[in-house]
């Protein structure tokens, strides 16, 4: 019984029957044990698991079952000899067993090697699990007086090894899970990069680091840090033409987010100039995409939004595109079709964009594409499908702490409820979106539909004090004219010239 419990724990929740057979635990014994209702037999692999997750959690907290050196070494040996056993938990099981056996030097050697291979497989959960364990460095979320746990791996890791682990964990969080955690680990990695020369880390590797670090800050809505990182990048002398192009492109995105539209346009035009001088249409495509977002979000200019997204599609070279960029360009083409009322084409392309994004584990384009698909479904009178799409997207956005995604999805749910004359749930969704918008400190320029819709719902429900207070706090161009229409009591509110993505005068956000 004890051996089976430990085995399930050490394998991460499931033990192959073949491993237990190697310990001379036969089928009759397993049958007897399964009668206790602690365990159940799964035919598929076959394997033994706990009967219920609560049992796993109980034994996981029971110190007696935690560190069996002999069993840990047997598991490592068995996994190394049985390559046929496929599991995302294989690598973490071996790593954890080295720790349970107090083989810390071997844990470091195996862990650092595994981080590299698991990154290549996009198994980001394994990267985060192994990396944070090696570093013993978790962002403080509790009382700062809490005693730090000594790191048994420290003596086996030099500065270069620590840098690569911090970098891998930061990148794993950037792509898959918590973006604020990503920024934390990037900062730690950069401190080491400032102090030490990292062996075999080239100038291009350094540029790539700044690119990813700035992207993490932008995605986490940490715009002040993004500007600091880009300023580091600008001072770095090892850039080539491509990274000059990237740097100015990223500056434009940050300036747009903080409503510095003049510098956003100057930066994107500089990026575009480099792309043209280097005769790189694919770079031009990326710059046109970001120029389109400036006209879409800052100027609420439908005509130029369509123009620049169309130029991005025209300049796109599919053979040179990453999977993520392929998904982006499909979504942008779908967005142009949506804005020009070609709903059937738009839905087809948005579905292609989503499926393309799903080829990569954890990309933010999955969230953006699914949100767009939901909008198109709603505009196509498929309300039930739209709500289902958005609700699924909301779960994934929350899991990955995708701040912009969460706020946009609640905004779109609220907009849909307005159009169905369900004003109370509309208000609930929009107020939840606004509370998260304030908590996350996401870009006001990106979330104008939320403010328009919230003003509208307060006006419908006669909550003039909330309406007026919101208007005073959330001023931007066009809001005054919209607000004046609301308070005039006019039955026909004209919305031409406002946010391009609207349906029957209600605003949606992509």
PDB file of N, CA, C and O in Angstrom, residues 359-391:
ATOM      1  N   UNK A 359      -1.993  25.400 -32.974  1.00  0.00           N
ATOM      2  CA  UNK A 359      -0.817  24.574 -33.270  1.00  0.00           C
ATOM      3  C   UNK A 359       0.326  24.865 -32.310  1.00  0.00           C
ATOM      4  O   UNK A 359       1.260  24.093 -32.180  1.00  0.00           O
ATOM      5  N   UNK A 360       0.259  26.029 -31.648  1.00  0.00           N
ATOM      6  CA  UNK A 360       1.277  26.407 -30.662  1.00  0.00           C
ATOM      7  C   UNK A 360       0.628  26.366 -29.284  1.00  0.00           C
ATOM      8  O   UNK A 360      -0.394  26.996 -29.055  1.00  0.00           O
ATOM      9  N   UNK A 361       1.253  25.672 -28.367  1.00  0.00           N
ATOM     10  CA  UNK A 361       0.721  25.555 -27.009  1.00  0.00           C
ATOM     11  C   UNK A 361       0.807  26.900 -26.291  1.00  0.00           C
ATOM     12  O   UNK A 361       1.881  27.418 -26.048  1.00  0.00           O
ATOM     13  N   UNK A 362      -0.367  27.486 -25.998  1.00  0.00           N
ATOM     14  CA  UNK A 362      -0.391  28.627 -25.091  1.00  0.00           C
ATOM     15  C   UNK A 362      -0.238  30.000 -25.695  1.00  0.00           C
ATOM     16  O   UNK A 362      -0.059  30.965 -24.967  1.00  0.00           O
ATOM     17  N   UNK A 363      -0.286  30.149 -27.022  1.00  0.00           N
ATOM     18  CA  UNK A 363      -0.096  31.479 -27.602  1.00  0.00           C
ATOM     19  C   UNK A 363      -1.269  32.414 -27.278  1.00  0.00           C
ATOM     20  O   UNK A 363      -2.418  31.989 -27.208  1.00  0.00           O
ATOM     21  N   UNK A 364      -0.955  33.703 -27.122  1.00  0.00           N
ATOM     22  CA  UNK A 364      -2.003  34.701 -26.876  1.00  0.00           C
ATOM     23  C   UNK A 364      -2.942  34.822 -28.073  1.00  0.00           C
ATOM     24  O   UNK A 364      -4.088  35.251 -27.924  1.00  0.00           O
ATOM     25  N   UNK A 365      -2.471  34.439 -29.278  1.00  0.00           N
ATOM     26  CA  UNK A 365      -3.326  34.509 -30.467  1.00  0.00           C
ATOM     27  C   UNK A 365      -4.516  33.557 -30.362  1.00  0.00           C
ATOM     28  O   UNK A 365      -5.535  33.784 -31.002  1.00  0.00           O
ATOM     29  N   UNK A 366      -4.384  32.517 -29.556  1.00  0.00           N
ATOM     30  CA  UNK A 366      -5.547  31.637 -29.328  1.00  0.00           C
ATOM     31  C   UNK A 366      -6.684  32.434 -28.708  1.00  0.00           C
ATOM     32  O   UNK A 366      -7.847  32.343 -29.129  1.00  0.00           O
ATOM     33  N   UNK A 367      -6.359  33.246 -27.707  1.00  0.00           N
ATOM     34  CA  UNK A 367      -7.369  34.043 -27.005  1.00  0.00           C
ATOM     35  C   UNK A 367      -7.941  35.111 -27.935  1.00  0.00           C
ATOM     36  O   UNK A 367      -9.160  35.305 -28.024  1.00  0.00           O
ATOM     37  N   UNK A 368      -7.062  35.811 -28.669  1.00  0.00           N
ATOM     38  CA  UNK A 368      -7.522  36.876 -29.572  1.00  0.00           C
ATOM     39  C   UNK A 368      -8.392  36.318 -30.699  1.00  0.00           C
ATOM     40  O   UNK A 368      -9.424  36.900 -31.048  1.00  0.00           O
ATOM     41  N   UNK A 369      -7.982  35.186 -31.275  1.00  0.00           N
ATOM     42  CA  UNK A 369      -8.723  34.606 -32.404  1.00  0.00           C
ATOM     43  C   UNK A 369     -10.086  34.099 -31.972  1.00  0.00           C
ATOM     44  O   UNK A 369     -11.073  34.262 -32.704  1.00  0.00           O
ATOM     45  N   UNK A 370     -10.139  33.486 -30.792  1.00  0.00           N
ATOM     46  CA  UNK A 370     -11.427  32.967 -30.316  1.00  0.00           C
ATOM     47  C   UNK A 370     -12.371  34.129 -29.991  1.00  0.00           C
ATOM     48  O   UNK A 370     -13.575  34.067 -30.256  1.00  0.00           O
ATOM     49  N   UNK A 371     -11.834  35.204 -29.419  1.00  0.00           N
ATOM     50  CA  UNK A 371     -12.656  36.386 -29.140  1.00  0.00           C
ATOM     51  C   UNK A 371     -13.233  36.936 -30.441  1.00  0.00           C
ATOM     52  O   UNK A 371     -14.429  37.240 -30.534  1.00  0.00           O
ATOM     53  N   UNK A 372     -12.384  37.051 -31.474  1.00  0.00           N
ATOM     54  CA  UNK A 372     -12.841  37.551 -32.773  1.00  0.00           C
ATOM     55  C   UNK A 372     -13.897  36.636 -33.374  1.00  0.00           C
ATOM     56  O   UNK A 372     -14.914  37.108 -33.902  1.00  0.00           O
ATOM     57  N   UNK A 373     -13.689  35.343 -33.267  1.00  0.00           N
ATOM     58  CA  UNK A 373     -14.674  34.382 -33.787  1.00  0.00           C
ATOM     59  C   UNK A 373     -16.025  34.582 -33.097  1.00  0.00           C
ATOM     60  O   UNK A 373     -17.078  34.573 -33.750  1.00  0.00           O
ATOM     61  N   UNK A 374     -16.000  34.792 -31.781  1.00  0.00           N
ATOM     62  CA  UNK A 374     -17.242  35.043 -31.046  1.00  0.00           C
ATOM     63  C   UNK A 374     -17.954  36.297 -31.527  1.00  0.00           C
ATOM     64  O   UNK A 374     -19.184  36.313 -31.690  1.00  0.00           O
ATOM     65  N   UNK A 375     -17.185  37.363 -31.786  1.00  0.00           N
ATOM     66  CA  UNK A 375     -17.777  38.609 -32.298  1.00  0.00           C
ATOM     67  C   UNK A 375     -18.446  38.361 -33.649  1.00  0.00           C
ATOM     68  O   UNK A 375     -19.594  38.779 -33.885  1.00  0.00           O
ATOM     69  N   UNK A 376     -17.736  37.682 -34.535  1.00  0.00           N
ATOM     70  CA  UNK A 376     -18.289  37.410 -35.876  1.00  0.00           C
ATOM     71  C   UNK A 376     -19.536  36.548 -35.774  1.00  0.00           C
ATOM     72  O   UNK A 376     -20.536  36.781 -36.477  1.00  0.00           O
ATOM     73  N   UNK A 377     -19.507  35.554 -34.885  1.00  0.00           N
ATOM     74  CA  UNK A 377     -20.694  34.711 -34.692  1.00  0.00           C
ATOM     75  C   UNK A 377     -21.881  35.552 -34.219  1.00  0.00           C
ATOM     76  O   UNK A 377     -23.010  35.380 -34.699  1.00  0.00           O
ATOM     77  N   UNK A 378     -21.628  36.473 -33.304  1.00  0.00           N
ATOM     78  CA  UNK A 378     -22.735  37.303 -32.804  1.00  0.00           C
ATOM     79  C   UNK A 378     -23.273  38.194 -33.921  1.00  0.00           C
ATOM     80  O   UNK A 378     -24.496  38.324 -34.090  1.00  0.00           O
ATOM     81  N   UNK A 379     -22.377  38.806 -34.701  1.00  0.00           N
ATOM     82  CA  UNK A 379     -22.807  39.673 -35.800  1.00  0.00           C
ATOM     83  C   UNK A 379     -23.559  38.872 -36.866  1.00  0.00           C
ATOM     84  O   UNK A 379     -24.352  39.432 -37.618  1.00  0.00           O
ATOM     85  N   UNK A 380     -23.317  37.554 -36.911  1.00  0.00           N
ATOM     86  CA  UNK A 380     -23.973  36.672 -37.895  1.00  0.00           C
ATOM     87  C   UNK A 380     -25.249  36.045 -37.334  1.00  0.00           C
ATOM     88  O   UNK A 380     -25.746  35.053 -37.877  1.00  0.00           O
ATOM     89  N   UNK A 381     -25.760  36.605 -36.240  1.00  0.00           N
ATOM     90  CA  UNK A 381     -26.990  36.117 -35.598  1.00  0.00           C
ATOM     91  C   UNK A 381     -26.850  34.694 -35.048  1.00  0.00           C
ATOM     92  O   UNK A 381     -27.808  33.918 -35.034  1.00  0.00           O
ATOM     93  N   UNK A 382     -25.657  34.355 -34.603  1.00  0.00           N
ATOM     94  CA  UNK A 382     -25.413  33.061 -33.946  1.00  0.00           C
ATOM     95  C   UNK A 382     -25.065  33.331 -32.486  1.00  0.00           C
ATOM     96  O   UNK A 382     -23.954  33.062 -32.015  1.00  0.00           O
ATOM     97  N   UNK A 383     -26.023  33.904 -31.777  1.00  0.00           N
ATOM     98  CA  UNK A 383     -25.768  34.384 -30.413  1.00  0.00           C
ATOM     99  C   UNK A 383     -25.341  33.263 -29.472  1.00  0.00           C
ATOM    100  O   UNK A 383     -24.422  33.427 -28.667  1.00  0.00           O
ATOM    101  N   UNK A 384     -26.014  32.119 -29.559  1.00  0.00           N
ATOM    102  CA  UNK A 384     -25.694  31.008 -28.657  1.00  0.00           C
ATOM    103  C   UNK A 384     -24.254  30.538 -28.864  1.00  0.00           C
ATOM    104  O   UNK A 384     -23.513  30.320 -27.890  1.00  0.00           O
ATOM    105  N   UNK A 385     -23.853  30.414 -30.115  1.00  0.00           N
ATOM    106  CA  UNK A 385     -22.469  29.998 -30.421  1.00  0.00           C
ATOM    107  C   UNK A 385     -21.478  31.044 -29.923  1.00  0.00           C
ATOM    108  O   UNK A 385     -20.413  30.708 -29.386  1.00  0.00           O
ATOM    109  N   UNK A 386     -21.816  32.326 -30.078  1.00  0.00           N
ATOM    110  CA  UNK A 386     -20.930  33.413 -29.643  1.00  0.00           C
ATOM    111  C   UNK A 386     -20.705  33.366 -28.137  1.00  0.00           C
ATOM    112  O   UNK A 386     -19.563  33.467 -27.662  1.00  0.00           O
ATOM    113  N   UNK A 387     -21.805  33.216 -27.381  1.00  0.00           N
ATOM    114  CA  UNK A 387     -21.671  33.167 -25.917  1.00  0.00           C
ATOM    115  C   UNK A 387     -20.816  31.974 -25.490  1.00  0.00           C
ATOM    116  O   UNK A 387     -19.987  32.078 -24.585  1.00  0.00           O
ATOM    117  N   UNK A 388     -21.021  30.843 -26.137  1.00  0.00           N
ATOM    118  CA  UNK A 388     -20.233  29.650 -25.821  1.00  0.00           C
ATOM    119  C   UNK A 388     -18.749  29.886 -26.110  1.00  0.00           C
ATOM    120  O   UNK A 388     -17.872  29.523 -25.315  1.00  0.00           O
ATOM    121  N   UNK A 389     -18.459  30.516 -27.256  1.00  0.00           N
ATOM    122  CA  UNK A 389     -17.075  30.814 -27.650  1.00  0.00           C
ATOM    123  C   UNK A 389     -16.418  31.752 -26.644  1.00  0.00           C
ATOM    124  O   UNK A 389     -15.288  31.535 -26.208  1.00  0.00           O
ATOM    125  N   UNK A 390     -17.127  32.823 -26.276  1.00  0.00           N
ATOM    126  CA  UNK A 390     -16.575  33.797 -25.326  1.00  0.00           C
ATOM    127  C   UNK A 390     -16.364  33.192 -23.938  1.00  0.00           C
ATOM    128  O   UNK A 390     -15.362  33.469 -23.282  1.00  0.00           O
ATOM    129  N   UNK A 391     -17.321  32.373 -23.490  1.00  0.00           N
ATOM    130  CA  UNK A 391     -17.185  31.781 -22.148  1.00  0.00           C
ATOM    131  C   UNK A 391     -15.969  30.863 -22.079  1.00  0.00           C
ATOM    132  O   UNK A 391     -15.237  30.857 -21.093  1.00  0.00           O
TER     133      UNK A 391
END
